[in-house]
Coordinates of C-alpha atoms in Angstrom, one line a residue:
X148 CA 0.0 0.0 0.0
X149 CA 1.4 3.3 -0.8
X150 CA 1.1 6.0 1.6
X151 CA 0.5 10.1 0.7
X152 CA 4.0 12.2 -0.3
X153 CA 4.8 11.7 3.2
X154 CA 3.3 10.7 6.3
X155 CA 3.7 10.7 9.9
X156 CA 2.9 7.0 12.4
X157 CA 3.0 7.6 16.1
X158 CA 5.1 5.6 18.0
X159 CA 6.3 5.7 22.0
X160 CA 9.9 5.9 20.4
X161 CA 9.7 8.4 18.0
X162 CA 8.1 9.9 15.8
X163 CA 7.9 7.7 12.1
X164 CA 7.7 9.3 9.1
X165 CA 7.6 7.9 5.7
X166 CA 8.5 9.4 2.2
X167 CA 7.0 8.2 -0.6
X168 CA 8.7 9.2 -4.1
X169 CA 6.6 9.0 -6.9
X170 CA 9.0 9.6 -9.7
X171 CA 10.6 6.5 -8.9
X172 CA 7.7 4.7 -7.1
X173 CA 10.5 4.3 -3.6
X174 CA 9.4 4.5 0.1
X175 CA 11.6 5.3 2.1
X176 CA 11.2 5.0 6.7
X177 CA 12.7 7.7 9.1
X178 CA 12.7 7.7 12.3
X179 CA 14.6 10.6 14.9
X180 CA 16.7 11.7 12.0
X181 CA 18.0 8.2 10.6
X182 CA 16.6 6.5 7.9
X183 CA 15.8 3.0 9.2
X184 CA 14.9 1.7 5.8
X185 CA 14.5 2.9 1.6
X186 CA 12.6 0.4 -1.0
X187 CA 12.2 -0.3 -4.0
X188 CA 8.3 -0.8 -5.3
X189 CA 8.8 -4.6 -4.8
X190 CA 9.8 -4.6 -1.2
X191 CA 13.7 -4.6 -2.4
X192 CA 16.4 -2.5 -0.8
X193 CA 18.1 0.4 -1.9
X194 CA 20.7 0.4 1.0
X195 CA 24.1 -1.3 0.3
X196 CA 24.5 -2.4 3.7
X197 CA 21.3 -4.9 3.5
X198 CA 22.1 -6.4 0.5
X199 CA 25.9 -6.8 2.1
X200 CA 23.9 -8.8 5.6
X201 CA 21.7 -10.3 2.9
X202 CA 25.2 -11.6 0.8
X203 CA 26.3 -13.0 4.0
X204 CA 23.1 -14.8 5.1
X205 CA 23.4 -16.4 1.6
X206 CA 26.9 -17.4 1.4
X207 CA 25.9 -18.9 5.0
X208 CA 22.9 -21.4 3.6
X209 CA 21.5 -20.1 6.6
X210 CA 17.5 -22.0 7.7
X211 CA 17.0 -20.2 10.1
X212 CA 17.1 -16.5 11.0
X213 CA 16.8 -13.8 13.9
X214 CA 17.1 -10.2 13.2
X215 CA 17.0 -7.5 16.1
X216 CA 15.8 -4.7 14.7
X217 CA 12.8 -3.9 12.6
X218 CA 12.7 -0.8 10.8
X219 CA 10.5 -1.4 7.4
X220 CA 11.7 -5.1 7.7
X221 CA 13.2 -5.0 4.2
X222 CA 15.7 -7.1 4.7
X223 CA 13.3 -9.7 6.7
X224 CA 11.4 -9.5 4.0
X225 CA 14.2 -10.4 1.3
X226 CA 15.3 -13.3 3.6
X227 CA 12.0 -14.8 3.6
X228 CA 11.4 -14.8 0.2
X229 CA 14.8 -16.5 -0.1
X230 CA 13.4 -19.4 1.8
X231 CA 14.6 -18.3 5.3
X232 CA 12.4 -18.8 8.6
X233 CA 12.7 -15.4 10.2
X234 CA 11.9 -13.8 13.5
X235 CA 12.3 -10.4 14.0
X236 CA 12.5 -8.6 17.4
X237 CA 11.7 -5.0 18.2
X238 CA 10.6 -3.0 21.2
X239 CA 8.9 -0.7 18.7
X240 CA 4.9 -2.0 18.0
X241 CA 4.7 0.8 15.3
X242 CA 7.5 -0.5 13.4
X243 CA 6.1 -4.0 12.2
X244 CA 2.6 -2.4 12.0
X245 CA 3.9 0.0 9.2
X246 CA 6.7 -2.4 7.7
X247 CA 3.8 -5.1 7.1
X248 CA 1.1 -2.3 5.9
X249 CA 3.5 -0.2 3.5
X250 CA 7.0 -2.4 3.2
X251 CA 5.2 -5.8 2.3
X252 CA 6.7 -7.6 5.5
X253 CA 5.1 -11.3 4.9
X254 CA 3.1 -13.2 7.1
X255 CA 5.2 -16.3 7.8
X256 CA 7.9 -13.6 9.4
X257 CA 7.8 -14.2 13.3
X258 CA 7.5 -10.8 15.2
X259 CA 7.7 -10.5 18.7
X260 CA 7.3 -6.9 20.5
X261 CA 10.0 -6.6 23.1
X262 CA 13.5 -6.0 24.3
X263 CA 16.0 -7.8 22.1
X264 CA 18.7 -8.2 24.4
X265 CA 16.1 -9.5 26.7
X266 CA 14.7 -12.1 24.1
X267 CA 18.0 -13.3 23.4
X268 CA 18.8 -14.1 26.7
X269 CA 15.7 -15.9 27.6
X270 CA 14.7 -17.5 24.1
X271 CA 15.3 -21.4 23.6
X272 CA 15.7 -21.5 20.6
X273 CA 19.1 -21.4 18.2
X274 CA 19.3 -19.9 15.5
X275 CA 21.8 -20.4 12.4
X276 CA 22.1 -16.5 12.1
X277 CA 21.7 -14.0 14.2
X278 CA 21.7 -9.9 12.4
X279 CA 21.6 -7.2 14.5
X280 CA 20.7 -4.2 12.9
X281 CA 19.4 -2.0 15.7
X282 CA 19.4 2.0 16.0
X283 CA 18.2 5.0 17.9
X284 CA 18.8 7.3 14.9
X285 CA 21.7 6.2 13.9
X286 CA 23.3 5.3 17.4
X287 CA 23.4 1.9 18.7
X288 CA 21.7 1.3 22.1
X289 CA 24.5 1.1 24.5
X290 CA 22.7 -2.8 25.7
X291 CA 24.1 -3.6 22.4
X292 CA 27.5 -3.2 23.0
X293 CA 28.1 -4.8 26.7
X294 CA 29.4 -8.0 27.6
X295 CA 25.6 -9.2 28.4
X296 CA 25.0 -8.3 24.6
X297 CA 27.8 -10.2 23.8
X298 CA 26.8 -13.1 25.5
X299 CA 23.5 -13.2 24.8
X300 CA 24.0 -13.3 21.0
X301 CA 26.6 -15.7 21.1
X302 CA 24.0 -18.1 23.3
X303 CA 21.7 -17.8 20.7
X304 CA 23.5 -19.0 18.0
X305 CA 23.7 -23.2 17.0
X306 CA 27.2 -24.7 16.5
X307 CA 28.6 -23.0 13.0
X308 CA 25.9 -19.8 13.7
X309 CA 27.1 -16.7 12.3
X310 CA 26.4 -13.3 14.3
X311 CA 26.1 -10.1 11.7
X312 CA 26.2 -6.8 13.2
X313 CA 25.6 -3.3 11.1
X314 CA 27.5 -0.6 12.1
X315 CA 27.1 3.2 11.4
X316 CA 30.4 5.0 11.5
X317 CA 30.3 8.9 11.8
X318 CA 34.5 9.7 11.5
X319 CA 37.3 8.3 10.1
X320 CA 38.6 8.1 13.8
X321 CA 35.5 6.3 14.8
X322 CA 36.2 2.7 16.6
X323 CA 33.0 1.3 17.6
X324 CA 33.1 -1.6 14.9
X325 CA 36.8 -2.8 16.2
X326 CA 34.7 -2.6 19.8
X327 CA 32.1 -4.5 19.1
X328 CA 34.8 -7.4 16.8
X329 CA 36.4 -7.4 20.2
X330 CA 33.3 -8.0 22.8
X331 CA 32.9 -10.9 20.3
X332 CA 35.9 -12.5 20.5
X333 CA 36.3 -12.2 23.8
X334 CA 32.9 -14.5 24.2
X335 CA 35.4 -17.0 22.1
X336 CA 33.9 -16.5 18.5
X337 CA 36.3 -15.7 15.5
X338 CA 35.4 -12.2 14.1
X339 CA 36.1 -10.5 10.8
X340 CA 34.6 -6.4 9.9
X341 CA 33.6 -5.6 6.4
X342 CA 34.3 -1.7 6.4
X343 CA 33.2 0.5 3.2
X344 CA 35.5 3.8 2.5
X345 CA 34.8 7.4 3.4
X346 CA 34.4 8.9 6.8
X347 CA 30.5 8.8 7.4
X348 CA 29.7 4.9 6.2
X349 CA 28.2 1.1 7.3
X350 CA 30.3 -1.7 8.5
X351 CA 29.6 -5.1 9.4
X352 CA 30.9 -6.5 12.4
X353 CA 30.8 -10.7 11.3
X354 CA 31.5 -13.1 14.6
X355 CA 31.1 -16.7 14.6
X356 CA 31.0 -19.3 11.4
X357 CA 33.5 -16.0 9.2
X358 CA 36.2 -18.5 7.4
X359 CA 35.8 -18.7 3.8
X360 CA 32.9 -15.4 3.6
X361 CA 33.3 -13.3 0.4
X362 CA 33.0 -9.5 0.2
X363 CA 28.9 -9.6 -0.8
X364 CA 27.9 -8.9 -4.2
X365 CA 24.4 -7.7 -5.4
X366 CA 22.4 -10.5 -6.0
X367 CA 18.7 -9.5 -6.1
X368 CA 18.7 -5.9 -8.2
X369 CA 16.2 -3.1 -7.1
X370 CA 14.3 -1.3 -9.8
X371 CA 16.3 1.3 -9.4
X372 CA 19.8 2.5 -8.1
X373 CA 21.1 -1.1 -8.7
X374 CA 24.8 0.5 -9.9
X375 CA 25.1 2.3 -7.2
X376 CA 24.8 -0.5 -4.9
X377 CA 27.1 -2.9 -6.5
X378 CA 29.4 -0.2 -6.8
X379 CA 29.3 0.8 -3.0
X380 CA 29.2 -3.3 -2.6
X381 CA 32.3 -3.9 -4.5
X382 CA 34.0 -0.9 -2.6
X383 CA 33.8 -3.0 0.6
X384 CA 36.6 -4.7 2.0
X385 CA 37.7 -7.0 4.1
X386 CA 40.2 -4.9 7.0
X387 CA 42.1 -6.2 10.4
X388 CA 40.9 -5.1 13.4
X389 CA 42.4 -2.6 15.6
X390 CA 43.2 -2.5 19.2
X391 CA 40.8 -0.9 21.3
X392 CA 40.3 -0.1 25.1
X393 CA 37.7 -2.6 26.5
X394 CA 35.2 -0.5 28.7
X395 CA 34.2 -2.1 31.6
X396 CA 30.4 -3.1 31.2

């Protein structure tokens, strides 16, 4: 369903507001001051750093999937399509009401309103990957980078599972991907970080299952900006990680 030129959804975590842009028929979700998600008019991204977490899920043969995070549920939605049994988790009601009414969210996608760092530490069930791709703006929660976090995910995970984190990265200077690769590994999972170029960009943080992953490609093409993503795709790269002060948490 499309929604007016833009419209507002209340929510007790922020104001949502979408923009719908008729020349090229693309929605796009924004919520305080980030945009949590941009599509295409068949439910398909137009942000590189969903089709990268998608490339990896994919590469993974992954079954079964549990994302933290909602937003418009685009890339739940991708991952379901692809044959994947996903739950998503988000402490935001609103969210999966508009992703399901405007974003084409499908049914058989499991969504529980709550706490994610709660649902991870009380769920029973294992999953084969576990994306978290959670924001406040374009801030990560601080429960998402503690050593209960870190814990939590890695319990969630089955033997092999592979933990994807996005990251938003605001300087050139700005650590917070090498911080969360090292929570990781100091829970005892191997840990690589895809990082893109520029100052202001996306990373993903990769714990778990990591030998033998590729640098994602684009495999399912929007309607529209589909050179831009492979380009900002194929600019990714593989880099070490970097020493960083562990905070007490």
């Amino acid at each position: 369903m499309k929604p007016p030129v833009t419209t507002r959804h209340s929510s007790d975590h922020g104001m949502i507001r979408l923009r719908y842009r008729k020349r090229t028929n693309t929605l796009v979700y924004e919520q305080k001051g980030g945009n949590q998600s941009a599509v295409d008019e068949r439910g398909v991204s137009l942000d590189s750093h969903a089709h990268a977490l998608y490339g990896f899920v994919m590469q993974s043969a992954a079954k079964r999937v549990l994302m933290i995070g909602c937003g418009g549920g685009t890339l739940g939605t991708m991952l379901s399509r692809a044959g994947c049994m996903v739950s998503v988790v988000d402490i935001d009601k609103a969210s999966f009401v508009v992703a399901k009414r405007y974003f084409g969210l499908p049914r058989d996608v499991k969504c529980h309103v709550g706490d994610g760092l709660m649902f991870m530490q009380k769920t029973r069930r294992k999953f084969d990957v576990v994306i978290v791709d959670a924001f406040v703006g374009e801030k990560i929660p601080d429960q998402f980078t503690g050593a209960s976090f870190f814990a939590a995910a890695h319990r969630c995970l089955r033997s092999n599972g592979l933990v994807l984190m996005n990251v938003c990265l605001h300087k050139k200077s700005d650590r917070m991907s090498d911080k969360l690769a090292a929570g990781f590994k100091q829970t005892g999972l191997s840990v690589r970080l895809l990082d893109s170029p520029g100052a202001e960009r996306n990373a993903v943080v990769l714990a778990g299952n990591v030998k033998g992953l590729r640098a994602p490609r684009l495999l399912v093409e929007p309607a529209v900006d589909a050179s831009r993503i492979s380009a900002e795709l194929g600019e990714m790269r593989f880099r070490r990680r970097q020493a960083v002060k562990q905070e007490r948490v």
